[in-house]
XYZ file of N, CA and C in Angstrom:
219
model
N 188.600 -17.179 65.667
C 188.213 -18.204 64.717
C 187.470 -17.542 63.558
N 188.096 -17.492 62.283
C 187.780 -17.082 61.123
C 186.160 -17.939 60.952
N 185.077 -17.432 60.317
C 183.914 -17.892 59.837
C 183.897 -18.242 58.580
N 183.595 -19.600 58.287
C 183.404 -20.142 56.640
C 183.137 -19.297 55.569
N 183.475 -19.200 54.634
C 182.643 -18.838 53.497
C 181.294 -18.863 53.172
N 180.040 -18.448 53.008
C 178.435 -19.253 52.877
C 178.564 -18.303 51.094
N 177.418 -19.103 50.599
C 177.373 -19.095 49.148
C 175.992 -17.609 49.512
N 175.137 -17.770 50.267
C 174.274 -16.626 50.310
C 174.331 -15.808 50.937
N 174.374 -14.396 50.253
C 174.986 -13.341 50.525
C 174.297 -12.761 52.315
N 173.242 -13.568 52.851
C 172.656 -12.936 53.767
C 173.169 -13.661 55.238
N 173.678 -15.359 55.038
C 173.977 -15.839 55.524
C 175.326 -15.855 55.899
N 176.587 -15.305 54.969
C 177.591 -15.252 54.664
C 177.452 -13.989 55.793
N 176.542 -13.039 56.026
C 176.876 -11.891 56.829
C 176.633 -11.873 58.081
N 175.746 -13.175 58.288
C 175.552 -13.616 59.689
C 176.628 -14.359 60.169
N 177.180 -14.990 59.277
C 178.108 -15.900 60.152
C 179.971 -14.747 59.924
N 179.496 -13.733 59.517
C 180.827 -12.969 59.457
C 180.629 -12.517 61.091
N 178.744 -11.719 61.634
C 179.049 -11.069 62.393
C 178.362 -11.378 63.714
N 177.767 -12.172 63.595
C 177.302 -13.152 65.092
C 177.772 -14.484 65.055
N 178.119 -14.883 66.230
C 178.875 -16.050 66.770
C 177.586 -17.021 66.441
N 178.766 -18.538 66.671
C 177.951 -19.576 65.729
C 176.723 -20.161 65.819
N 176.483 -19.775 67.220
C 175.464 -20.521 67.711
C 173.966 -19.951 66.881
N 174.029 -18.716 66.478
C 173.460 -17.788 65.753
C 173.017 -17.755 64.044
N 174.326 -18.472 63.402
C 174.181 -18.502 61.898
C 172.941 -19.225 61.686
N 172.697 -19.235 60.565
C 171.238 -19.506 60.178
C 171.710 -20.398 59.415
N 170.454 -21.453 59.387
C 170.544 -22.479 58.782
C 169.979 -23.155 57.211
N 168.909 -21.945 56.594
C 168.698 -21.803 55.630
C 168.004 -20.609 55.357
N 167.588 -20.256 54.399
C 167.193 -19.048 53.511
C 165.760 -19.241 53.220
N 164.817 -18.775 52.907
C 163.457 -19.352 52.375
C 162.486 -18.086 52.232
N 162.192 -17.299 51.537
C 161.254 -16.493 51.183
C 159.827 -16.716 50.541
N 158.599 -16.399 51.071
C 158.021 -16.051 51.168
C 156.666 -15.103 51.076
N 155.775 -15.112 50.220
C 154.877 -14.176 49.102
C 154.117 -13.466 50.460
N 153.331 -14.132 51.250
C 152.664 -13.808 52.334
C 152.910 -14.548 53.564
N 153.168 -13.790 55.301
C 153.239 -14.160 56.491
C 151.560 -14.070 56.519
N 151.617 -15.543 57.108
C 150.435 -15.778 57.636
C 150.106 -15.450 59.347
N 148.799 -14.992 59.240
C 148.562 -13.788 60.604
C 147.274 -14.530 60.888
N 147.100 -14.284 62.344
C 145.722 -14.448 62.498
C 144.840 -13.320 62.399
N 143.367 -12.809 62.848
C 142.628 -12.108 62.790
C 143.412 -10.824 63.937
N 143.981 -11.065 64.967
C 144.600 -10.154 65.733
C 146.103 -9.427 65.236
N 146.605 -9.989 64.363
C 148.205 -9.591 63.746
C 148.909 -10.162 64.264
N 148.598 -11.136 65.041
C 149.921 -12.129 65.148
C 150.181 -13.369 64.794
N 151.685 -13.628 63.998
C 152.383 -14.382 63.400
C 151.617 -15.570 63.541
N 151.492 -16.833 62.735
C 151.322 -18.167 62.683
C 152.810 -18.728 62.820
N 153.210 -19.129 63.894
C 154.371 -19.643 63.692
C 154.193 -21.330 63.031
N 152.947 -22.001 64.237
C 152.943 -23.531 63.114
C 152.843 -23.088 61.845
N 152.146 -22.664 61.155
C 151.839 -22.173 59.691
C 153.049 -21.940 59.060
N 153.843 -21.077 59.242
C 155.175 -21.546 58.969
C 155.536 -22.500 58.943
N 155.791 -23.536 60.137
C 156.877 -24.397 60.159
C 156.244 -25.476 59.299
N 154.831 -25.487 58.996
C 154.545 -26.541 58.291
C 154.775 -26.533 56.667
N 154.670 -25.053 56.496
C 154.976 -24.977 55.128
C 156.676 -25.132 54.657
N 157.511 -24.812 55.909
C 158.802 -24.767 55.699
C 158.772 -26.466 55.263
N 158.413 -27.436 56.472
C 158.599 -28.826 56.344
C 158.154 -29.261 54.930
N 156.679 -28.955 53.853
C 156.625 -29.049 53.014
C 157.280 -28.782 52.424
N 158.029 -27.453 52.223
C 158.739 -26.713 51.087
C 159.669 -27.559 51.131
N 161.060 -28.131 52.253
C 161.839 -29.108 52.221
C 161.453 -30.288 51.548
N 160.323 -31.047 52.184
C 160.166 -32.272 51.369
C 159.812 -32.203 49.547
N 159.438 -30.920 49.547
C 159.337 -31.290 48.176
C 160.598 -30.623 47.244
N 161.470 -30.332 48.093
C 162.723 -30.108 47.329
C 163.008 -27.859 47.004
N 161.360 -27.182 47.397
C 161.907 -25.804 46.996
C 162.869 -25.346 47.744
N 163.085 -25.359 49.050
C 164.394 -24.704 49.836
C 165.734 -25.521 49.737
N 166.389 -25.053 49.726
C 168.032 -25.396 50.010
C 168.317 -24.709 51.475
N 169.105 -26.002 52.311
C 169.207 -25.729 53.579
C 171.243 -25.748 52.930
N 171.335 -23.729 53.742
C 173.187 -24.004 53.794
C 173.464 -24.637 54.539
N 173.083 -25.340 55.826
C 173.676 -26.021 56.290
C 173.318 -27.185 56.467
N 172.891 -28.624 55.857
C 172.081 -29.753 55.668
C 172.509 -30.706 57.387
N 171.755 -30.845 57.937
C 171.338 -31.734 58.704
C 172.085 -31.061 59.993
N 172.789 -29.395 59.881
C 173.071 -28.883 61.227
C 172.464 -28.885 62.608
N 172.698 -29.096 63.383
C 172.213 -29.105 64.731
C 171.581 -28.343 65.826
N 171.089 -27.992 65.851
C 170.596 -26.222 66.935
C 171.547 -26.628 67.962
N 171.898 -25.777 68.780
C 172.925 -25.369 69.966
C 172.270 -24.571 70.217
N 172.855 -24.578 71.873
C 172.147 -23.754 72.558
C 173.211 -22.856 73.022
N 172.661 -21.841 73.682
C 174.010 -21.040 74.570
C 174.514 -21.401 75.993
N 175.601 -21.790 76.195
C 175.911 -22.350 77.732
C 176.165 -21.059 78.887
N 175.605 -20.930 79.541
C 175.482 -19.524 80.197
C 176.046 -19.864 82.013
């Protein structure tokens, strides 16, 4: 099964070379990862800024309202 076309060049290479369950669902960069005092990641901190960044329109999701899947093992 041939993989779609994607308009961004980073996404377009994920879905050339990992299976689907894998492609990514949008793009979104980033000035500073937020860390705690030990060096590790804020993941809420992320996701809240991702949810902002959506609602106020800065990210474009390539794939709008896609679904997570899981792997059937």
């Amino acid at each position: 099964c041939a993989a779609p076309r994607r308009s961004h060049p980073r996404a377009q290479y994920v879905s050339d070379h990992k299976t689907q369950f894998k492609w990514l669902a949008g793009v979104a960069f980033i000035d500073v990862v937020p860390k705690n005092p030990s060096g590790k990641l804020l993941r809420r901190v992320l996701r809240d800024e991702l949810k902002q960044m959506i609602a106020e329109g800065k990210v474009e999701l390539i794939q709008p309202g896609a679904k997570k899947t899981r792997a059937k093992l």
